XYZ file of C-alpha atoms in Angstrom:
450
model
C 35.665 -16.048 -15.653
C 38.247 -13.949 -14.063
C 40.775 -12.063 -15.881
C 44.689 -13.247 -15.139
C 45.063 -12.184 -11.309
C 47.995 -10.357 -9.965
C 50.161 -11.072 -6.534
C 50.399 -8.014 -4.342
C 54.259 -7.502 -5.926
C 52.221 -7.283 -9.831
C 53.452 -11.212 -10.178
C 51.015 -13.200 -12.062
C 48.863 -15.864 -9.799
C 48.565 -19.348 -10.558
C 45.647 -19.565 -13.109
C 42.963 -22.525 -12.918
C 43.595 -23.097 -16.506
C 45.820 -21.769 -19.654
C 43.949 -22.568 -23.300
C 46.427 -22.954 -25.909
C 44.550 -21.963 -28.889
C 41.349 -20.173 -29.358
C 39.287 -22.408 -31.860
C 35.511 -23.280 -31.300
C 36.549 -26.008 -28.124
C 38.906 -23.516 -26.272
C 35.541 -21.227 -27.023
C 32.892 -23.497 -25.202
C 35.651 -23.638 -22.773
C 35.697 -20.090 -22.301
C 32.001 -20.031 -22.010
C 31.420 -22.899 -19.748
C 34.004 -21.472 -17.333
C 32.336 -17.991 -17.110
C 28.690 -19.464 -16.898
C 29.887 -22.025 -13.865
C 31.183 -18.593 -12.361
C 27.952 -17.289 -12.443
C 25.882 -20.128 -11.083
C 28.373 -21.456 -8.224
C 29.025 -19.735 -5.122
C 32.818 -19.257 -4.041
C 35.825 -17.885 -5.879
C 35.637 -18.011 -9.889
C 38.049 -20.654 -12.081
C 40.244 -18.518 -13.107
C 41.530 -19.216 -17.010
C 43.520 -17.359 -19.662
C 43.437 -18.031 -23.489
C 46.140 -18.015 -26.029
C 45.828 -17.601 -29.449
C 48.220 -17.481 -32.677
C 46.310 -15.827 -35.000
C 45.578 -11.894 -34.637
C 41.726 -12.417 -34.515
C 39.297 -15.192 -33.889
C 39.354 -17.686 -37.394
C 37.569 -20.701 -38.099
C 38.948 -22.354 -41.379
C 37.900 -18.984 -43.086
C 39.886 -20.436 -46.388
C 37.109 -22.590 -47.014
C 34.233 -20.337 -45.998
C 32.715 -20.851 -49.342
C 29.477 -18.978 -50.517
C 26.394 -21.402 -50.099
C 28.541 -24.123 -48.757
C 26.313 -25.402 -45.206
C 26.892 -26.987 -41.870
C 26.577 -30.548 -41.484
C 25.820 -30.388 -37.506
C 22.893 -28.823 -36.074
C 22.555 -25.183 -35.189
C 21.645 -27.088 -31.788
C 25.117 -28.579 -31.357
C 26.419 -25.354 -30.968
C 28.953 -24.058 -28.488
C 26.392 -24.144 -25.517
C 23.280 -25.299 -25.494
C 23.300 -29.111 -24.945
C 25.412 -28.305 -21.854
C 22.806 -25.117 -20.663
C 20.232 -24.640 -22.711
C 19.747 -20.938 -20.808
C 22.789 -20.055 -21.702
C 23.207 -16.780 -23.546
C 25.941 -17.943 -25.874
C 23.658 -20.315 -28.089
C 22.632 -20.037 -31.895
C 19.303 -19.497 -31.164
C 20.788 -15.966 -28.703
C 23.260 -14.972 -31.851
C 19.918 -15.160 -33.951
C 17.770 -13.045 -31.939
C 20.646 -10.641 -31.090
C 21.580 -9.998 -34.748
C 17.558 -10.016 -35.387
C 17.394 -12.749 -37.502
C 15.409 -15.651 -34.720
C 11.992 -15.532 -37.031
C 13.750 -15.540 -40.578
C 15.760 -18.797 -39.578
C 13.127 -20.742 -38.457
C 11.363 -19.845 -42.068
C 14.380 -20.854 -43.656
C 13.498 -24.422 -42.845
C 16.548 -26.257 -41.734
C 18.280 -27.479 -39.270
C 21.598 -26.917 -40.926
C 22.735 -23.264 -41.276
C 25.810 -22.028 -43.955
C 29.200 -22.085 -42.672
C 29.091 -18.438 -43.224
C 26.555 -17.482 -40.829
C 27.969 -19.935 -38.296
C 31.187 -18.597 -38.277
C 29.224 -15.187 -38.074
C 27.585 -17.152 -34.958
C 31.397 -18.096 -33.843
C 33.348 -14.380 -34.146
C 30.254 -13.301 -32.207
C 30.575 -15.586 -29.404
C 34.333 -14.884 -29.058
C 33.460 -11.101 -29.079
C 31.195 -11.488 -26.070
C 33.942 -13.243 -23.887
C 36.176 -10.465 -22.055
C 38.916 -9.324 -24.133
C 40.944 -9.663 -21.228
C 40.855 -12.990 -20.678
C 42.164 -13.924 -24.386
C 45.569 -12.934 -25.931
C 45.078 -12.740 -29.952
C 48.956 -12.710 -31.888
C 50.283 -14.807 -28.969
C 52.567 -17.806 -29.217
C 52.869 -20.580 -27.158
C 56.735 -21.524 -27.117
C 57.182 -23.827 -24.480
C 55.458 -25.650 -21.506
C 56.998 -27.052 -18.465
C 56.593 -29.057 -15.553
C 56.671 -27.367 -12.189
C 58.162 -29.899 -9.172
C 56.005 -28.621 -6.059
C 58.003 -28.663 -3.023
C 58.972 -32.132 -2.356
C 55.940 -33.583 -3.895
C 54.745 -34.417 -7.665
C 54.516 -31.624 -10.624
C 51.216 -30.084 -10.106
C 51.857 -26.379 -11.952
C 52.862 -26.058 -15.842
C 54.820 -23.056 -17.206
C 53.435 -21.430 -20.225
C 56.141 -19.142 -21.658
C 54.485 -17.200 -24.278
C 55.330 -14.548 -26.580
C 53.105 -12.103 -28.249
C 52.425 -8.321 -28.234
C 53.384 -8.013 -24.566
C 56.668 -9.453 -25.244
C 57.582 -12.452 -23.653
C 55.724 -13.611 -20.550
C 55.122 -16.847 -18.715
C 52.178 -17.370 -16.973
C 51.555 -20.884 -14.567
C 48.602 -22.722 -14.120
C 46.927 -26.233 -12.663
C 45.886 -26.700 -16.089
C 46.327 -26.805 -19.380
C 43.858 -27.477 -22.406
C 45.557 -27.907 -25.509
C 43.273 -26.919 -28.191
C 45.306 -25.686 -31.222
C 43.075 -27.777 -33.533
C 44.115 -30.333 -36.302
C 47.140 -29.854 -38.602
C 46.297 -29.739 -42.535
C 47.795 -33.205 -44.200
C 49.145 -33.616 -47.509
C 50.395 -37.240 -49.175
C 54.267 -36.837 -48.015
C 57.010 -35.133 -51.151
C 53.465 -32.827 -52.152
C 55.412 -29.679 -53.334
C 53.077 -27.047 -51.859
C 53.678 -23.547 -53.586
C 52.372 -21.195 -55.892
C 50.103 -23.217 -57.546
C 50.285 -26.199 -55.485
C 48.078 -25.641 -52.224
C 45.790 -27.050 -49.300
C 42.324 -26.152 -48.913
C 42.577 -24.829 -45.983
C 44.210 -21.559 -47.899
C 41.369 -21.953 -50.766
C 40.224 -18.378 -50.501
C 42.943 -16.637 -49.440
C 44.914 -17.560 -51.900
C 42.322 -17.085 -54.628
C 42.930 -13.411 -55.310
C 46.685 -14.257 -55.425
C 46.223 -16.129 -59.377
C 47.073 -14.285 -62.477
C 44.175 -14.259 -64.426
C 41.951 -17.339 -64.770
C 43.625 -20.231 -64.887
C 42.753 -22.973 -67.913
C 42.537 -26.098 -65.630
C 42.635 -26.926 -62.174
C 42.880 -30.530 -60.461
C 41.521 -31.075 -57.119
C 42.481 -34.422 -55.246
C 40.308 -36.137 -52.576
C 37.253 -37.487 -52.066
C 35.539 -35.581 -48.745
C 33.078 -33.249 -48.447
C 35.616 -30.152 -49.134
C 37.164 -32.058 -52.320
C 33.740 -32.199 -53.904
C 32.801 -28.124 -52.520
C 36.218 -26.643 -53.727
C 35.790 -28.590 -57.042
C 32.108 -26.981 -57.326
C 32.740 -23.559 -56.302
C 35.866 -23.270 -59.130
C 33.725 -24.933 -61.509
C 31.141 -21.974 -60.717
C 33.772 -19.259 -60.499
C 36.024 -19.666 -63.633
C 33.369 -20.568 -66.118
C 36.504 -20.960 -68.868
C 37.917 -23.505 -66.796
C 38.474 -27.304 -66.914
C 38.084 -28.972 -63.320
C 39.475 -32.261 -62.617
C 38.309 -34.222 -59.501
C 41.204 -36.870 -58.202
C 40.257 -39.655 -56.316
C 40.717 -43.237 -55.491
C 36.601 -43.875 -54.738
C 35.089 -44.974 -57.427
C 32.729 -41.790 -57.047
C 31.589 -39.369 -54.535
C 30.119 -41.141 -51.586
C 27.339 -40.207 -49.448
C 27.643 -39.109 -46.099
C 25.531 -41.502 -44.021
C 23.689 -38.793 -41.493
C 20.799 -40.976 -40.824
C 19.030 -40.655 -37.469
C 20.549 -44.390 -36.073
C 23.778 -43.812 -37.864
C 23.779 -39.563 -36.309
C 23.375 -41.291 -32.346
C 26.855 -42.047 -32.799
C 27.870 -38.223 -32.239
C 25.344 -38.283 -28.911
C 26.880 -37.805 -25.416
C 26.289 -40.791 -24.068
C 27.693 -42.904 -26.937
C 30.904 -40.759 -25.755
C 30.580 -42.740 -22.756
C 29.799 -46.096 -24.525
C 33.009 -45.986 -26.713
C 35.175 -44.992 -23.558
C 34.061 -47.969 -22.410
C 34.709 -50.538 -25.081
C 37.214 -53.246 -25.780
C 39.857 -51.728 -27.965
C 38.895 -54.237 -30.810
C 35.297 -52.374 -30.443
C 36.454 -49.376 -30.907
C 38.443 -50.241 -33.737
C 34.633 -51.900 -35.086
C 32.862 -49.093 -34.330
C 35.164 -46.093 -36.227
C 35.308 -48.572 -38.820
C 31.425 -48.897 -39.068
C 30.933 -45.521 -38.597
C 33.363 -43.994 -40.397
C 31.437 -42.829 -43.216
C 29.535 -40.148 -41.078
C 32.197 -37.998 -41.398
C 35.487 -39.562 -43.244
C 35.827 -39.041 -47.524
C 31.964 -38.611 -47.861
C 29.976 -35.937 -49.411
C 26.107 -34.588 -48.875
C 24.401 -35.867 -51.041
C 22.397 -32.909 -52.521
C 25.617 -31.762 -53.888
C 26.914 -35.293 -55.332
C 23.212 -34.997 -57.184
C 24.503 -31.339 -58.345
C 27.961 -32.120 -59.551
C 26.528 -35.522 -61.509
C 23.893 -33.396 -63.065
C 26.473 -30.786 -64.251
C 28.372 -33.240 -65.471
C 26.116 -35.415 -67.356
C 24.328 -31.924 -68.954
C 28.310 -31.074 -69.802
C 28.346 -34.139 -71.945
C 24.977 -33.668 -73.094
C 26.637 -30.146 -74.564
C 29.733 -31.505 -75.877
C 32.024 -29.683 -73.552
C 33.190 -30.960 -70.606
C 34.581 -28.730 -67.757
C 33.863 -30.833 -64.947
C 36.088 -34.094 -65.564
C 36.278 -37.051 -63.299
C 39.444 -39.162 -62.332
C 38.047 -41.562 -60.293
C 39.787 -44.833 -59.269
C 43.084 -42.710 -59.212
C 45.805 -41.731 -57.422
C 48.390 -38.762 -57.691
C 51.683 -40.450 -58.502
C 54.013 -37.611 -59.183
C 53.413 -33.351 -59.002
C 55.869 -31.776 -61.021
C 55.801 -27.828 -61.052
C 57.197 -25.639 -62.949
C 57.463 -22.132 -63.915
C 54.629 -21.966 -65.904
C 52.227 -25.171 -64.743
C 52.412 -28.301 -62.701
C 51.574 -31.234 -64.135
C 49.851 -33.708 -62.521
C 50.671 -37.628 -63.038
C 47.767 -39.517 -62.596
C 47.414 -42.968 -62.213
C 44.276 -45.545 -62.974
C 44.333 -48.029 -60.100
C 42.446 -50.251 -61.933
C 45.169 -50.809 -64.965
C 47.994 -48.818 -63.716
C 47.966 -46.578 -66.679
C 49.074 -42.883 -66.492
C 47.598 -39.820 -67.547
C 49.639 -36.449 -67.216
C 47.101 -33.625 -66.413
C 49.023 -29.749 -66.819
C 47.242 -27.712 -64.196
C 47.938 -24.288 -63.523
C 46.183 -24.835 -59.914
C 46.489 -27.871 -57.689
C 44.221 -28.057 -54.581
C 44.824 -30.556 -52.163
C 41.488 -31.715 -50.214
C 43.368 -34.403 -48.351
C 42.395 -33.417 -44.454
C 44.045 -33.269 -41.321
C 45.628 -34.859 -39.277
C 45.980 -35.273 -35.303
C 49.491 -33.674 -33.578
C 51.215 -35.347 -30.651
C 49.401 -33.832 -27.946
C 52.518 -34.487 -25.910
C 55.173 -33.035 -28.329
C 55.207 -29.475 -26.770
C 56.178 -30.805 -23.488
C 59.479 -32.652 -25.017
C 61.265 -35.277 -23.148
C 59.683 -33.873 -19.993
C 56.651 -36.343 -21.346
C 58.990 -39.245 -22.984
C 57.648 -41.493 -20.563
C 54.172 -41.313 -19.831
C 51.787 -43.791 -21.048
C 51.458 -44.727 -24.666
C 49.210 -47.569 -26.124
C 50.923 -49.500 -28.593
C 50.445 -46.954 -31.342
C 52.225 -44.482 -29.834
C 48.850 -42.555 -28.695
C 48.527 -40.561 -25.074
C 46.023 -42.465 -22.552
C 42.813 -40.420 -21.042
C 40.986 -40.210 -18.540
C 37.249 -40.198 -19.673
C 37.489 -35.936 -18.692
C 39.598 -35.556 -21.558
C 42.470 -35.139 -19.721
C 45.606 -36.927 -20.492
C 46.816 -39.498 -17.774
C 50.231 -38.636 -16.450
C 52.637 -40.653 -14.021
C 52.315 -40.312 -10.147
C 54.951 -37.741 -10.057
C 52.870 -35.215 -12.021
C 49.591 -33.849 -11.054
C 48.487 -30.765 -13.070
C 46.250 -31.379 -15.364
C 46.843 -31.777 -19.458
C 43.573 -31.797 -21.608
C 44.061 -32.296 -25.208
C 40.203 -33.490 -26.490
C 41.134 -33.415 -29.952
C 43.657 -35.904 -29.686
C 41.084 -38.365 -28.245
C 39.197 -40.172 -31.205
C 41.034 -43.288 -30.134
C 39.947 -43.562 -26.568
C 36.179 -41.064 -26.853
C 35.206 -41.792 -30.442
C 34.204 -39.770 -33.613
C 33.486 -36.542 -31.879
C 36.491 -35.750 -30.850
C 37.185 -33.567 -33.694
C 33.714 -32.255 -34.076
C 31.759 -29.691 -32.964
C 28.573 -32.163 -32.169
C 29.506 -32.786 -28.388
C 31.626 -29.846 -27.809
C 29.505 -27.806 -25.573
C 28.805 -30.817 -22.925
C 32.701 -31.580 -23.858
C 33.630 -28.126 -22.160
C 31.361 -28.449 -19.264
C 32.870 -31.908 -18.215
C 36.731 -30.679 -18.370
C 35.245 -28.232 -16.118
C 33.863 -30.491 -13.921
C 37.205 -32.258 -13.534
C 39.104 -29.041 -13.248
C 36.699 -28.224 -9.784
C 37.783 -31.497 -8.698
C 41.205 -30.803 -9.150
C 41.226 -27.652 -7.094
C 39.306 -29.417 -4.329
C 42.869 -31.655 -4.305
C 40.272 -34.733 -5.511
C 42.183 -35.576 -8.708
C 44.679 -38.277 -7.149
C 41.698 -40.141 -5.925
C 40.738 -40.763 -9.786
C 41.864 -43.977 -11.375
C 44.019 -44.836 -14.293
C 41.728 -45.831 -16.882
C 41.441 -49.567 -17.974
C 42.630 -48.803 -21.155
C 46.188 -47.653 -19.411
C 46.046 -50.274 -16.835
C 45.289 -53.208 -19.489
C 48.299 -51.833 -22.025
C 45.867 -51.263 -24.551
């Protein structure tokens, strides 16, 4: 992939493609437009990324010692799209040495840690050039072409060049997922998400006496064992409406559900079956736990009791009904939703587990977007490319594949189709340059009102 290219007079071109954000899909991105460079004759897609933070980051607040993958080192950012390619797991192991060691280690599923190793690698092989690290996106705009429909978007940006815009056909939104709290949470100094677990760690004043952890997911249930582990003097209170932990069906039936084709399969269902299917599904991936560690954190438990000194305490069919901090603590109100009764909990740390949530892929654009196609939930229409759909007068192209569970299923978020994800906005992005994109047509989805 080309670097941004200059006009004779030192103007920036008009770029194939400006990422906004730098996260593991903007990454296969990256990759897939550099390897279709390499394999297809004519002139290169030219593409420029932008990223807020000053280095690439993958949640590295929860990068928790021992805490695993649940995808396969095989879903990575390449290989189901091009197996060759030299930006796949199995390339990162060799190159760092380690091909023979993994395959004794016996699983499929390798630690967060070394995949984010496997991540910051990746990123470090694409052209430094081509990615702008401390940059901020502030605006985006429609470009009228001359007497026709919008078919160029503005990116003004500012960063350590200054401020800069730079144009392109199109324009991948890929900032990623935005954490989610229950609305009047008083995040603070000892009130915080997950996503700042470790970095915030370091920032307590000793070792704190008790902490309370709310949800029920696979990061409630690994923040509330690794501060078990780390302050042994500690009492550690898990919050959560489930009854218990539940167990994160990744079955082989259940797993086909991440495949490619079933991307195609839930593009092409009824709205009523998708609504079915992320309902029946929903448990490979929403407020479930592995269940090697809901084995661990009973056993702890029950040999707690067993001891007559329980650490690890459970509030299960609960809710948070009030967070009060103060100087000194926060106390937690708890609430039994079985009986209503209340149980105030003094914490000096309060760790939210609670998720994220989906942005308005459209907000950035402003009323510029106010009336393109919304289903009757308020969410964006796509095209089965990823790419939003738009109204005749605008042709450049808006990709926001995150935003997508709605219309392209569960692994929208995920990394599981990400690779073959990146290699079809591709796809779609030749086609637009070949001036085939107005021959596409609106999805039935859009055309039904769905």
């Amino acid at each position: 992939m080309s670097a941004v290219p200059q006009h004779p007079a030192g103007r920036e071109a008009v770029l194939d493609v400006v990422g906004v954000g730098f996260g593991p899909s903007n990454l296969a991105l990256a990759i897939a437009l550099a390897e279709y460079g390499e394999t297809h004759p004519g002139p290169p897609l030219t593409g420029h990324f932008l990223e807020r933070q000053d280095r690439f980051g993958w949640h590295r607040g929860m990068l928790l010692e021992d805490a695993t993958m649940q995808v396969s080192y095989l879903k990575d950012l390449a290989t189901l799209r091009n197996p060759r390619s030299g930006f796949s797991f199995v390339s990162y192991l060799y190159d760092r040495g380690r091909l023979v060691d993994f395959i004794n280690y016996g699983s499929s599923y390798p630690t967060r840690e070394e995949f984010h190793d496997y991540l910051e690698w990746a990123a470090e092989r694409v052209p430094p050039e081509v990615v702008d690290y401390g940059t901020e996106v502030t605006a985006l705009r429609l470009v009228p072409g001359p007497g026709g429909p919008a078919d160029l978007v503005e990116v003004e940006v500012e960063g350590p060049q200054g401020k800069r815009t730079l144009t392109a056909r199109n324009v991948v939104l890929g900032t990623g997922l935005v954490p989610h709290v229950p609305e009047g949470t008083p995040l603070g100094d000892r009130v915080w998400h997950s996503k700042d677990l470790l970095h915030r760690l370091p920032e307590l004043d000793g070792e704190p006496r008790r902490i309370a952890v709310v949800g029920a997911g696979q990061s409630a249930a690994e923040v509330v064992d690794h501060l078990h582990r780390r302050f042994p003097g500690a009492e550690v209170s898990a919050i959560f409406a489930r009854y218990g932990f539940s167990p994160a069906d990744d079955s082989s039936f259940a797993n086909r559900i991440f495949d490619p084709d079933a991307v195609d399969d839930f593009y092409d269902a009824p709205t009523e079956v998708k609504d079915r299917i992320l309902g029946y599904h929903g448990n490979t991936n929403y407020s479930v736990v592995d269940g090697e560690l809901i084995t661990a954190l009973y056993r702890q438990h029950y040999k707690e009791r067993v001891a007559g000194r329980e650490r690890l305490r459970f509030h299960n069919a609960s809710e948070v009904a009030d967070v009060r901090p103060y100087d000194d603590r926060t106390d937690v109100v708890i609430e039994s939703l079985i009986d209503g009764r209340r149980e105030t909990v003094e914490a000096d740390l309060v760790v939210y587990c609670t998720g994220y949530r989906c942005a308005d892929p459209l907000a950035m654009l402003g009323p510029a977007a106010a009336d393109w196609p919304r289903d009757s939930r308020g969410r964006a229409h796509f095209h089965r490319d990823y790419s939003v759909v738009t109204p005749p007068e605008v042709t450049a192209g808006f990709y926001a594949p995150g935003a997508t569970e709605h219309t392209h299923g569960l692994t929208s978020t995920l990394l599981s189709n990400v690779a073959v994800r990146a290699g079809e906005m591709v796809a779609a992005m030749v086609a637009a340059r070949a001036d085939l994109r107005g021959t596409r047509a609106v999805p039935a989805v859009a055309a039904a009102g769905r």
